[in-house]
Amino acid sequence: MLDKVYDPKGIDTKWQRIWEERGVFTASRDSGDSPYSIILPPPNVTGQLTVGHALGTTVQDLLCRWKRLKGCNVLWLPGTDHAGIATQTVVEKSLLEHGIGREELGREKFIEECWRWKETYHDRIVRQLGRLGASLDWTREVFTLDPGVSRAVRRVFVHLYEKGLIYRDRYIVNWCPACRTAISDEEVEFRDHLGKLYYIVYPFADGGGEVVVGTTRPETMLGDVAVAISPENPEAADLEGRMLVLPLTDRSIPIILDDVVDPEFGTGFLKVTPAHDATDFEIGRRHGLAPFIVIGRDGTMNEAAGRFAGLTVADARAGVLAALEEEGLLRNVEDYHHAIGHHDRCDTIVEPAVSRQWFLRMDSLAAPGIEVVERGDVTFYPGRWKNIYLSWMENIRDWCISRQLWWGHRIPVWYCTECDETIAAVDEPERCTTCGSAVLTQDEDVLDTWFSSWLWTFSPMGWPEKSRDFKIFHPTSVLVTGGDIIFFWVARMIMAALEFTGEIPFSDVYITGIVRDAKGRKMSKSLGNSPDPIDIIDTYGADAFRFTLMKLSPPGQDLLFDESKVEMGKHFANKIWNAARFVMEQPYDDRDLFGGSPNDDPLNAACAALFGRAPSAGAAFGWEDRWIAGELVRALGEFERAIDAYRIDEALGIAYDFFWHAYCDWYLELSKPVLRENGARGRGAALTARFTLALSMMMLHPIMPFITEEIWSLVAPGAEILAASRIPGLPAGLVDPSLAEQVGQFQEIVTNIRNLRQTFRLPPAQGVRVIIRCEPGAAMQERLERFRRQIVHLARVDELEIAENVPKPAGSASAGLTGLEIYVPLKGIIDIDVERQRLRRDLEKLSAETEKIENRFGDGRFLQRAPDDVIARERSRLEEMADRRDRIARILEEME
RNA sequence: GGGAGCUUAACUCAGUGGUUAGAGUGCUACCUUCACACGGUAGAAGUCACAGGUUCAAAUCCUGUAGCUCCCACCA
């Protein structure tokens, strides 16, 4: 039996253990079921999971569990990422706290430390995923530095090298002075900054006058090699080639012409510093001007900076400005808004620097990646991400793939010390391929972390071997991730899969929203505003957390998360628990409910299909039973449609509304008196209550796996556990639209009577007499007779009179529905004037609405142009409202 | 500079041409009725940012304006 109070903690851990023991999430290598696969975006081993991870993970788990219920062979592949820069940084920091520097420790020992760190956080992440209920196939877990995937990385490198797409170049790259490594363009985060624009005088070398350049970085003038002007400058012909004295130095630099200069900007004179500015570097290349480096790798000025050597960039700037001022060469300073690049991992200002790095040529890889998305082979949800992806791919730039780190995949390139040959190889070569020398040294750098991640749909499946897993599960079904890594990862995975497997990596890309705090700030470690999902799960339960995350995050919409919102999920879980308790505590046992022989009744057949046992011959179903079963089947259909469209929030709304508002509010309330009778109808109701509960658990299981599994084990004892079950095929004919409509009318009658009771403040205990006058004709009367008992019960009516022509009692509260008039005689209790006013208000509302529609009809164009079904609907609506209006008017008349 | 998204009840958000615009929370009144007060019943609450336009019909489509958020860009 279920405990009186719902306590998720024990239930969660119990089922987590059972699932694991039973191995229900291990994908099959020899099943004929249609495959469904998702790769978990591998979390970084630097830390713990955030609420954002919980969101993405829950989406994936929900899809996987749903597909299992639908009979698919599901593979959800877990893995973790070594996260080069991030991990190296945290390990370095923690070593420094013990006074140990990376250099003194040495490369090998340092990497050992990183592995230790990885183990600790890996285990923590696995625990977190488990608590969340993630149905991952741990038998296939991978880490980005595992031997298999490492080998795949080297193969890919060598393949691209041999194809001529990977090259080494001395080029200007984004350099992080704090991490002491190059980073890619994507890792630079631009932020607006209020700085200054400094105007500096450069005198002509021949003494005749001067030019003025504008710059935001005066300290870089020490590395200037030219001043550029636009060829459109009217004086271009005269100025080109003239020499300028570079202030504070003993160098002279020429004036050159370059198209990149905007003649309208500043003075029209651009100082050219190829060593410290990307644009300037390109200008330098075009004009054969070598970079003059004045800032070192650590972000301080070097020897070439002369008297400023050793200063930080900031100090050098102050020094240069003071010196210029002294010499009268600082013409002007103005405020200036511009964007400054920061390293996204450590927030340090990025210093463009010239260094020797490995690059991957991207354009030929991008072309097929553009094609598959344009053709619709890969679809983004929501669709607007398609354009973001395409515009990036169409303007793609070469990828700087080398990092000056120790933690990562070492670049598989060796240099011959004898003949300088460069050898790229999957396995370490013993001898130089050219001169045969055995003295080879491997490149010191490692690869960008994303160079292993971009192979993630296939490298964990044993590629390049054509493994069973690869054959069955590649391409994967859907990728679920945040929009922030669409360039880092999604786009690159598409390119890699096409290049190396000839297949798309996934057909759908579901982009989740970003989780922010209640104030709209992005959750981040530095702000300390991201709660640990484990704490939330401890307080509210995993199911409540999952439900809330899914319900509150429509696709692509950011989620302002606040722990108190999880109350919603907790309330729902509690509701489910108590409803289940009610159903399971009814005094009927299996012998009462099962053991008959199967028959053609759809509800009977549905119960047999779900429970594997035919209902007892002594159980009889009522209209409530057929109605709720039909509602559930309808809800299931809508639920599935919503999931297939990745409208998870909508799917949850459907399940929630069904369970709470149809099943609990109406069905269980309707069943109570029937259940108490303990006869054939009672058995039918008990059976239906169980059937609907059990099938609801199937629908809710992907969202709330723990509580549904617990309830399932009681409502379907002996059956397969839910996580390993399939939704049975259900007989046609369970949905009866005519019955649904009649029940809708019934609900309206009950609500109206309740409304009358409340309006006149009748205490709940006080019974009332209700008279329903209905339009002539047997159908309506019969229908009301059929509902009589339930109306009496739910509206707390003592005596219900139903007839075509019952007299309206004096002093009564009334409501006019379509085809019906409801009277509650309240002589002496109600204030007739209050009642009259209430009815007049109703009447006014109706009249206003009727008028609106009549105007529509009055305008001939509506009849001409609107589609027939709309006209028909409006017409019947008009009739219905006219009917109601007449009825209320008549009631009012009778009051006089 | 280019682009995208958002603006709907007190709050957080659904709703993309066709009934009287919905939910959760909060609020009001009544109810501890033998599943649930993490509950029930009934209710109040919205010029759908603003201004034009298209249409028989606009929260929904178009144009513009304002505010907020984000992305991209060789803003010296």
Tab-separated table of N, CA, C and O in Angstrom, chain A residues 319-373:
chain	number	residue	atom	x	y	z
A	319	GLY	N	51.881	55.146	-19.309
A	319	GLY	CA	53.224	55.653	-19.549
A	319	GLY	C	53.338	56.290	-20.929
A	319	GLY	O	53.878	57.391	-21.084
A	320	VAL	N	52.825	55.592	-21.924
A	320	VAL	CA	52.882	56.100	-23.293
A	320	VAL	C	52.129	57.426	-23.393
A	320	VAL	O	52.611	58.390	-23.993
A	321	LEU	N	50.955	57.479	-22.788
A	321	LEU	CA	50.146	58.701	-22.859
A	321	LEU	C	50.866	59.872	-22.198
A	321	LEU	O	50.906	60.982	-22.736
A	322	ALA	N	51.488	59.592	-21.033
A	322	ALA	CA	52.203	60.654	-20.331
A	322	ALA	C	53.357	61.163	-21.186
A	322	ALA	O	53.572	62.376	-21.335
A	323	ALA	N	54.079	60.228	-21.791
A	323	ALA	CA	55.227	60.601	-22.606
A	323	ALA	C	54.802	61.422	-23.821
A	323	ALA	O	55.438	62.414	-24.189
A	324	LEU	N	53.704	60.979	-24.451
A	324	LEU	CA	53.208	61.703	-25.624
A	324	LEU	C	52.779	63.115	-25.245
A	324	LEU	O	53.071	64.087	-25.935
A	325	GLU	N	52.097	63.179	-24.133
A	325	GLU	CA	51.621	64.471	-23.650
A	325	GLU	C	52.791	65.428	-23.455
A	325	GLU	O	52.755	66.579	-23.870
A	326	GLU	N	53.829	64.871	-22.840
A	326	GLU	CA	55.017	65.651	-22.555
A	326	GLU	C	55.627	66.220	-23.837
A	326	GLU	O	56.099	67.343	-23.882
A	327	GLU	N	55.548	65.401	-24.873
A	327	GLU	CA	56.128	65.839	-26.132
A	327	GLU	C	55.143	66.611	-26.985
A	327	GLU	O	55.419	66.944	-28.140
A	328	GLY	N	53.945	66.833	-26.410
A	328	GLY	CA	52.936	67.594	-27.154
A	328	GLY	C	52.368	66.834	-28.337
A	328	GLY	O	51.907	67.429	-29.302
A	329	LEU	N	52.407	65.527	-28.270
A	329	LEU	CA	51.953	64.741	-29.411
A	329	LEU	C	50.592	64.087	-29.168
A	329	LEU	O	50.086	63.341	-29.989
A	330	LEU	N	50.031	64.348	-28.003
A	330	LEU	CA	48.686	63.830	-27.743
A	330	LEU	C	47.715	64.960	-28.053
A	330	LEU	O	47.592	65.929	-27.307
A	331	ARG	N	47.041	64.840	-29.178
A	331	ARG	CA	46.255	65.958	-29.664
A	331	ARG	C	44.911	66.088	-28.938
A	331	ARG	O	44.468	67.161	-28.585
A	332	ASN	N	44.276	64.951	-28.714
A	332	ASN	CA	42.902	65.014	-28.213
A	332	ASN	C	42.517	63.656	-27.606
A	332	ASN	O	43.074	62.627	-27.981
A	333	VAL	N	41.576	63.672	-26.678
A	333	VAL	CA	41.062	62.432	-26.089
A	333	VAL	C	39.552	62.551	-26.014
A	333	VAL	O	39.041	63.562	-25.542
A	334	GLU	N	38.832	61.564	-26.522
A	334	GLU	CA	37.373	61.611	-26.351
A	334	GLU	C	36.828	60.271	-25.877
A	334	GLU	O	37.442	59.227	-26.084
A	335	ASP	N	35.659	60.346	-25.229
A	335	ASP	CA	35.000	59.114	-24.780
A	335	ASP	C	34.601	58.294	-25.990
A	335	ASP	O	34.204	58.851	-27.007
A	336	TYR	N	34.672	56.992	-25.826
A	336	TYR	CA	34.372	56.161	-26.981
A	336	TYR	C	33.830	54.810	-26.533
A	336	TYR	O	34.437	54.112	-25.726
A	337	HIS	N	32.655	54.473	-27.076
A	337	HIS	CA	32.062	53.163	-26.765
A	337	HIS	C	32.536	52.133	-27.775
A	337	HIS	O	32.407	52.351	-28.970
A	338	HIS	N	33.078	51.060	-27.285
A	338	HIS	CA	33.423	49.974	-28.213
A	338	HIS	C	33.366	48.654	-27.468
A	338	HIS	O	33.094	48.609	-26.270
A	339	ALA	N	33.585	47.570	-28.205
A	339	ALA	CA	33.489	46.244	-27.592
A	339	ALA	C	34.877	45.668	-27.416
A	339	ALA	O	35.732	45.816	-28.285
A	340	ILE	N	35.088	45.030	-26.281
A	340	ILE	CA	36.383	44.420	-26.001
A	340	ILE	C	36.194	42.911	-25.835
A	340	ILE	O	35.261	42.459	-25.163
A	341	GLY	N	37.081	42.138	-26.453
A	341	GLY	CA	36.978	40.688	-26.370
A	341	GLY	C	37.519	40.146	-25.059
A	341	GLY	O	38.576	40.540	-24.596
A	342	HIS	N	36.744	39.241	-24.475
A	342	HIS	CA	37.173	38.568	-23.247
A	342	HIS	C	37.181	37.067	-23.492
A	342	HIS	O	36.380	36.562	-24.283
A	343	HIS	N	38.032	36.373	-22.794
A	343	HIS	CA	38.041	34.917	-22.883
A	343	HIS	C	36.820	34.389	-22.132
A	343	HIS	O	36.623	34.696	-20.961
A	344	ASP	N	35.988	33.581	-22.822
A	344	ASP	CA	34.717	33.169	-22.198
A	344	ASP	C	34.913	32.303	-20.957
A	344	ASP	O	34.010	32.180	-20.133
A	345	ARG	N	36.086	31.682	-20.800
A	345	ARG	CA	36.305	30.797	-19.652
A	345	ARG	C	36.797	31.542	-18.414
A	345	ARG	O	36.492	31.151	-17.297
A	346	CYS	N	37.639	32.546	-18.643
A	346	CYS	CA	38.285	33.158	-17.474
A	346	CYS	C	38.072	34.663	-17.432
A	346	CYS	O	38.517	35.322	-16.499
A	347	ASP	N	37.390	35.210	-18.454
A	347	ASP	CA	37.020	36.613	-18.438
A	347	ASP	C	38.191	37.572	-18.640
A	347	ASP	O	38.038	38.773	-18.514
A	348	THR	N	39.358	37.032	-18.936
A	348	THR	CA	40.516	37.891	-19.185
A	348	THR	C	40.365	38.574	-20.544
A	348	THR	O	39.822	37.984	-21.472
A	349	ILE	N	40.855	39.809	-20.639
A	349	ILE	CA	40.820	40.492	-21.925
A	349	ILE	C	41.766	39.789	-22.892
A	349	ILE	O	42.920	39.527	-22.580
A	350	VAL	N	41.209	39.459	-24.046
A	350	VAL	CA	41.978	38.723	-25.042
A	350	VAL	C	42.982	39.649	-25.712
A	350	VAL	O	42.675	40.792	-26.039
A	351	GLU	N	44.193	39.149	-25.870
A	351	GLU	CA	45.255	39.928	-26.497
A	351	GLU	C	45.559	39.305	-27.856
A	351	GLU	O	46.078	38.201	-27.919
A	352	PRO	N	45.212	39.974	-28.953
A	352	PRO	CA	45.555	39.391	-30.251
A	352	PRO	C	47.065	39.256	-30.333
A	352	PRO	O	47.789	40.194	-29.984
A	353	ALA	N	47.563	38.106	-30.747
A	353	ALA	CA	49.010	37.888	-30.757
A	353	ALA	C	49.394	37.024	-31.951
A	353	ALA	O	48.613	36.193	-32.406
A	354	VAL	N	50.588	37.239	-32.419
A	354	VAL	CA	51.085	36.459	-33.543
A	354	VAL	C	51.801	35.243	-32.990
A	354	VAL	O	52.681	35.358	-32.141
A	355	SER	N	51.382	34.073	-33.415
A	355	SER	CA	52.089	32.877	-32.965
A	355	SER	C	51.839	31.747	-33.943
A	355	SER	O	50.972	31.818	-34.797
A	356	ARG	N	52.608	30.704	-33.784
A	356	ARG	CA	52.548	29.589	-34.706
A	356	ARG	C	51.508	28.599	-34.213
A	356	ARG	O	51.628	28.073	-33.105
A	357	GLN	N	50.473	28.364	-34.991
A	357	GLN	CA	49.376	27.511	-34.550
A	357	GLN	C	48.934	26.598	-35.685
A	357	GLN	O	49.258	26.828	-36.850
A	358	TRP	N	48.164	25.580	-35.292
A	358	TRP	CA	47.556	24.694	-36.283
A	358	TRP	C	46.142	25.189	-36.583
A	358	TRP	O	45.408	25.573	-35.675
A	359	PHE	N	45.808	25.167	-37.862
A	359	PHE	CA	44.480	25.627	-38.282
A	359	PHE	C	43.813	24.576	-39.154
A	359	PHE	O	44.478	23.796	-39.829
A	360	LEU	N	42.488	24.614	-39.119
A	360	LEU	CA	41.706	23.737	-39.998
A	360	LEU	C	40.929	24.615	-40.972
A	360	LEU	O	40.176	25.506	-40.564
A	361	ARG	N	41.159	24.358	-42.250
A	361	ARG	CA	40.439	25.077	-43.295
A	361	ARG	C	38.989	24.609	-43.297
A	361	ARG	O	38.725	23.404	-43.352
A	362	MET	N	38.046	25.504	-43.217
A	362	MET	CA	36.665	25.090	-42.966
A	362	MET	C	35.731	25.131	-44.174
A	362	MET	O	34.731	24.422	-44.199
A	363	ASP	N	36.024	25.964	-45.156
A	363	ASP	CA	34.977	26.197	-46.168
A	363	ASP	C	34.510	24.932	-46.894
A	363	ASP	O	33.326	24.750	-47.110
A	364	SER	N	35.446	24.040	-47.212
A	364	SER	CA	35.011	22.851	-47.955
A	364	SER	C	34.230	21.895	-47.053
A	364	SER	O	33.403	21.121	-47.527
A	365	LEU	N	34.492	21.959	-45.752
A	365	LEU	CA	33.720	21.127	-44.819
A	365	LEU	C	32.329	21.727	-44.604
A	365	LEU	O	31.353	21.012	-44.382
A	366	ALA	N	32.256	23.047	-44.659
A	366	ALA	CA	30.986	23.722	-44.370
A	366	ALA	C	29.959	23.522	-45.472
A	366	ALA	O	28.774	23.387	-45.201
A	367	ALA	N	30.429	23.464	-46.713
A	367	ALA	CA	29.489	23.406	-47.839
A	367	ALA	C	28.436	22.307	-47.699
A	367	ALA	O	27.237	22.589	-47.796
A	368	PRO	N	28.848	21.051	-47.475
A	368	PRO	CA	27.810	20.014	-47.317
A	368	PRO	C	26.951	20.227	-46.074
A	368	PRO	O	25.776	19.854	-46.065
A	369	GLY	N	27.534	20.836	-45.054
A	369	GLY	CA	26.772	21.112	-43.832
A	369	GLY	C	25.683	22.135	-44.070
A	369	GLY	O	24.634	22.107	-43.420
A	370	ILE	N	25.945	23.046	-44.996
A	370	ILE	CA	24.926	24.033	-45.350
A	370	ILE	C	23.823	23.350	-46.142
A	370	ILE	O	22.634	23.547	-45.890
A	371	GLU	N	24.262	22.481	-47.039
A	371	GLU	CA	23.315	21.815	-47.923
A	371	GLU	C	22.293	20.977	-47.157
A	371	GLU	O	21.091	21.069	-47.410
A	372	VAL	N	22.751	20.174	-46.205
A	372	VAL	CA	21.810	19.268	-45.526
A	372	VAL	C	20.778	20.034	-44.709
A	372	VAL	O	19.640	19.580	-44.570
A	373	VAL	N	21.173	21.186	-44.191
A	373	VAL	CA	20.212	21.961	-43.405
A	373	VAL	C	19.242	22.684	-44.331
A	373	VAL	O	18.034	22.727	-44.078
